[in-house]
mmCIF file of C-alpha atoms in Angstrom:
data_model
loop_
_atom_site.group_PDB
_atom_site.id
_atom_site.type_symbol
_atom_site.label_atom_id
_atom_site.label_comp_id
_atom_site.label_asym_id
_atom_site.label_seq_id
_atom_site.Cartn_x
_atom_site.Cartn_y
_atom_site.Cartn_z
ATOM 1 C CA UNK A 215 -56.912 50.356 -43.481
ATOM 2 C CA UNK A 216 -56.183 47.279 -41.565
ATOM 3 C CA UNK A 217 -56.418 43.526 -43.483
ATOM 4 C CA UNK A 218 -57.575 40.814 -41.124
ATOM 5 C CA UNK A 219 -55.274 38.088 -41.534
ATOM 6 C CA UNK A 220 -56.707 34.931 -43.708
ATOM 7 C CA UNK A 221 -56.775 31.935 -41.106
ATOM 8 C CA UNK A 222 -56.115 28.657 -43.590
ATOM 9 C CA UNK A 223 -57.601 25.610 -42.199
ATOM 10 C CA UNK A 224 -59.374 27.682 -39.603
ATOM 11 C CA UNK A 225 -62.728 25.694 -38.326
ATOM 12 C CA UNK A 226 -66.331 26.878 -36.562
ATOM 13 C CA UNK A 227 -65.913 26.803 -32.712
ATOM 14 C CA UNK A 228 -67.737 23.435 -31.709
ATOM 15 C CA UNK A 229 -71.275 23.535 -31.429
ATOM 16 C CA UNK A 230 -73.195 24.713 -28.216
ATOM 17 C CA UNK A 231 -76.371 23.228 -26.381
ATOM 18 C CA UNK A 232 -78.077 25.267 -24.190
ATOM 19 C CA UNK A 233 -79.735 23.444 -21.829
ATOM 20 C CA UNK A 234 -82.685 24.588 -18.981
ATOM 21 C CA UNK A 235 -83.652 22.021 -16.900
ATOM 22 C CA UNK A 236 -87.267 22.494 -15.237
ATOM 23 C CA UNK A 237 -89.089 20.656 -12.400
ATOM 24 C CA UNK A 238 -86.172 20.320 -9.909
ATOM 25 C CA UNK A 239 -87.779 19.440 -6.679
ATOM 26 C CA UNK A 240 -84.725 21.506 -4.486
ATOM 27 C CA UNK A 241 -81.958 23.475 -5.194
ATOM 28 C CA UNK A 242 -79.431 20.878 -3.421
ATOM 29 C CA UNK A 243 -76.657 18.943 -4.655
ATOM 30 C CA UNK A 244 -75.916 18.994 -8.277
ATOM 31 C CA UNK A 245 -76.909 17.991 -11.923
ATOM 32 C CA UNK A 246 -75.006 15.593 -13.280
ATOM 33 C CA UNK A 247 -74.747 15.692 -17.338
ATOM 34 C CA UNK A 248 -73.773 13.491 -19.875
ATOM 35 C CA UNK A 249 -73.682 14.309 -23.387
ATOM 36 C CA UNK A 250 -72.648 11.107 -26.035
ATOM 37 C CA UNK A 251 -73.003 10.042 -29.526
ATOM 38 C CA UNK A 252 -73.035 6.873 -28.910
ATOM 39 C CA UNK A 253 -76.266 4.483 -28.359
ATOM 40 C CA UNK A 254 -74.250 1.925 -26.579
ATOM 41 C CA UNK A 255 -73.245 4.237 -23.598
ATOM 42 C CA UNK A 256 -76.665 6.111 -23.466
ATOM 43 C CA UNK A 257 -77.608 7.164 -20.400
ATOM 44 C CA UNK A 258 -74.544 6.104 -18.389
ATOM 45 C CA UNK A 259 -71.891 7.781 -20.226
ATOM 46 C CA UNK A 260 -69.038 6.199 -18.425
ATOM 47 C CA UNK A 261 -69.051 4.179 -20.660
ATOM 48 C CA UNK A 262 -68.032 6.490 -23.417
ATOM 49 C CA UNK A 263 -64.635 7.901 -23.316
ATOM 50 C CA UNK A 264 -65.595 10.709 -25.909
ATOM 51 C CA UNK A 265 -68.854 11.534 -24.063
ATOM 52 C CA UNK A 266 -68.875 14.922 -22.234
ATOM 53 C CA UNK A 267 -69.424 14.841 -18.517
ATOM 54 C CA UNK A 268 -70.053 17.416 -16.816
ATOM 55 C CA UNK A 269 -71.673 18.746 -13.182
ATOM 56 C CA UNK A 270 -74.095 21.816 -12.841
ATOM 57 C CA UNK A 271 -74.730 23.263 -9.392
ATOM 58 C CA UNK A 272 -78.529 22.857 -8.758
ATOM 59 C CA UNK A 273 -79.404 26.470 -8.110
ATOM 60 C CA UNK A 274 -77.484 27.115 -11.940
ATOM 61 C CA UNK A 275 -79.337 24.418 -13.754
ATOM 62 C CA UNK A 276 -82.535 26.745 -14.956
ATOM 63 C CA UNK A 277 -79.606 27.674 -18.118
ATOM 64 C CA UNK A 278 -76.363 26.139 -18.891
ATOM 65 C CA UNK A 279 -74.254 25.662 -21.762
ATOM 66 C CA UNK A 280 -72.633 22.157 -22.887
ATOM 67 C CA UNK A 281 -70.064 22.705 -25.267
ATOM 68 C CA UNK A 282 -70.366 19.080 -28.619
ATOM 69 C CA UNK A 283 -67.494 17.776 -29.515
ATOM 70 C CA UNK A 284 -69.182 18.313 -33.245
ATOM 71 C CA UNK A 285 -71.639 18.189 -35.321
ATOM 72 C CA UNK A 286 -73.730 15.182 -35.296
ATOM 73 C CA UNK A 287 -76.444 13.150 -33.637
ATOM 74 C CA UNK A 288 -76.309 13.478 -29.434
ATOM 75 C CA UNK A 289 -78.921 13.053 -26.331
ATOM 76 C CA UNK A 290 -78.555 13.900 -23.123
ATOM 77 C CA UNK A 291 -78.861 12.175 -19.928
ATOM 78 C CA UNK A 292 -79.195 14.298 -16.644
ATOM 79 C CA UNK A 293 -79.065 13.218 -12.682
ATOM 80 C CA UNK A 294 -80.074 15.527 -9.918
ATOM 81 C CA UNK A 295 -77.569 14.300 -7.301
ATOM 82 C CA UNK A 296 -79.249 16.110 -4.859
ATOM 83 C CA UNK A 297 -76.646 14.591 -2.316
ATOM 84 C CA UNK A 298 -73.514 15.413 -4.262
ATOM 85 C CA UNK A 299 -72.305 11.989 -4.184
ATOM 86 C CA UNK A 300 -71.386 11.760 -8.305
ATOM 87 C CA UNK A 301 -74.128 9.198 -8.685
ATOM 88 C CA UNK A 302 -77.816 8.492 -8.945
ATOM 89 C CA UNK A 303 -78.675 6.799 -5.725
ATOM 90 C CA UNK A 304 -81.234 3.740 -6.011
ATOM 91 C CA UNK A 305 -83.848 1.860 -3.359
ATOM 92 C CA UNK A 306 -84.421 -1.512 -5.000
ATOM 93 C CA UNK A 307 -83.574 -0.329 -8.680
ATOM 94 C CA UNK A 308 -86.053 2.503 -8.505
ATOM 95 C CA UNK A 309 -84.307 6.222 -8.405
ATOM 96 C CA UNK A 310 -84.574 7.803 -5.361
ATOM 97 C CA UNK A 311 -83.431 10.745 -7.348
ATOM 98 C CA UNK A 312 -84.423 13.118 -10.088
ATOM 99 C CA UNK A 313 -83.498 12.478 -13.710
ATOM 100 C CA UNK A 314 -84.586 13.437 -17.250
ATOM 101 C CA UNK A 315 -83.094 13.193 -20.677
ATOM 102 C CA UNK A 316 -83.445 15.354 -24.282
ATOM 103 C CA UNK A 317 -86.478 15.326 -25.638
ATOM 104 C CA UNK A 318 -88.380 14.587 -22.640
ATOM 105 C CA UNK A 319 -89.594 11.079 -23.808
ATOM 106 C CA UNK A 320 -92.454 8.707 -21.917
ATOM 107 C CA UNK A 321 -90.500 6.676 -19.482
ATOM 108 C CA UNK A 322 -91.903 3.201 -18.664
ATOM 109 C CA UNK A 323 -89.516 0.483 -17.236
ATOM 110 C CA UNK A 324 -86.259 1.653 -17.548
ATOM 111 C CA UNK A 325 -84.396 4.292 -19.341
ATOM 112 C CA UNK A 326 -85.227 5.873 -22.934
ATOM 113 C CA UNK A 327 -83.624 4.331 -25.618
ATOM 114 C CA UNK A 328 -81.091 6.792 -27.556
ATOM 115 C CA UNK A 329 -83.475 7.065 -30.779
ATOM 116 C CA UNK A 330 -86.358 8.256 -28.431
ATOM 117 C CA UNK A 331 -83.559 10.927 -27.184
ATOM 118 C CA UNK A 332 -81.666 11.570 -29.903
ATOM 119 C CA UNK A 333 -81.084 15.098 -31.742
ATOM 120 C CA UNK A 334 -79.451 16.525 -34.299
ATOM 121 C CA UNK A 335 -76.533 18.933 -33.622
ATOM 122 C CA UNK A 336 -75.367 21.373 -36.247
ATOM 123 C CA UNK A 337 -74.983 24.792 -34.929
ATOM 124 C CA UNK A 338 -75.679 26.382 -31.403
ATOM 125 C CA UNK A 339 -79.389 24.953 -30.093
ATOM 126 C CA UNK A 340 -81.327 24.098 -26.963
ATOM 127 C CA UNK A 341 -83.179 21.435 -25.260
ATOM 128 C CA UNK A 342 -85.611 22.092 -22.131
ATOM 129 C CA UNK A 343 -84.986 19.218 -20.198
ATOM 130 C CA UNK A 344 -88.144 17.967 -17.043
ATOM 131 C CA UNK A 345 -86.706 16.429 -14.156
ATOM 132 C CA UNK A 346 -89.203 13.402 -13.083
ATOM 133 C CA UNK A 347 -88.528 11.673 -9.529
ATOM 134 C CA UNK A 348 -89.853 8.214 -8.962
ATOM 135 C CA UNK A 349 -89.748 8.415 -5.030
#
């Protein structure tokens, strides 16, 4: 009989969000993905050192995986670059690309706040993410 050996201190792989994004107008360029705790850096995550960044090719974005940090309370900011440039391109502060967060709140003027994009992490979950363009 074989004994499995008793990891001390062992913890939980970090959790996972799965994330489908819909409503991508083309399959160019890529999506750009930030994933933060912190309301201060939400949406532009460069902001946030311990934010995860990450880029999705287009054609892949239907179902990816973004791997927390840990537990706790996140939202997600995404950018399709359809140019592959590593940033979301503007005419006159208005997008002239795609761009959608958790949630899927009502955008007005501006971005979401956090709060209105905000989840709660504590195991493996999804968000379905809709692109919107404004030109």
């Amino acid at each position: 009989m074989a004994i499995l050996p008793l990891l001390i201190g062992a913890s939980a792989p970090p959790p996972t969000v799965e994330v489908s994004v819909t409503g991508l107008r083309s399959a160019k360029g890529q999506i750009l993905v930030c994933l933060t705790t912190n309301p201060k850096a939400f949406p532009d995550c460069s902001k946030d050192k311990t934010s995860v960044r990450m880029a999705v090719k287009a054609a892949d974005a239907g179902d990816f995986a973004v791997h927390a940090p840990a537990t706790g309370t996140y939202a997600i900011a995404v950018v399709h670059d359809e140019n592959s440039n590593n940033k979301m391109d503007v005419a006159i502060f208005v997008p002239k690309e795609g761009f959608g967060f958790s949630r899927n709140p009502a955008i007005t003027v501006g971005p979401p706040s956090f709060k209105s994009a905000s989840f709660a992490v504590a195991g493996d979950m999804r968000q379905s993410i809709k692109m919107k363009y404004m030109l």
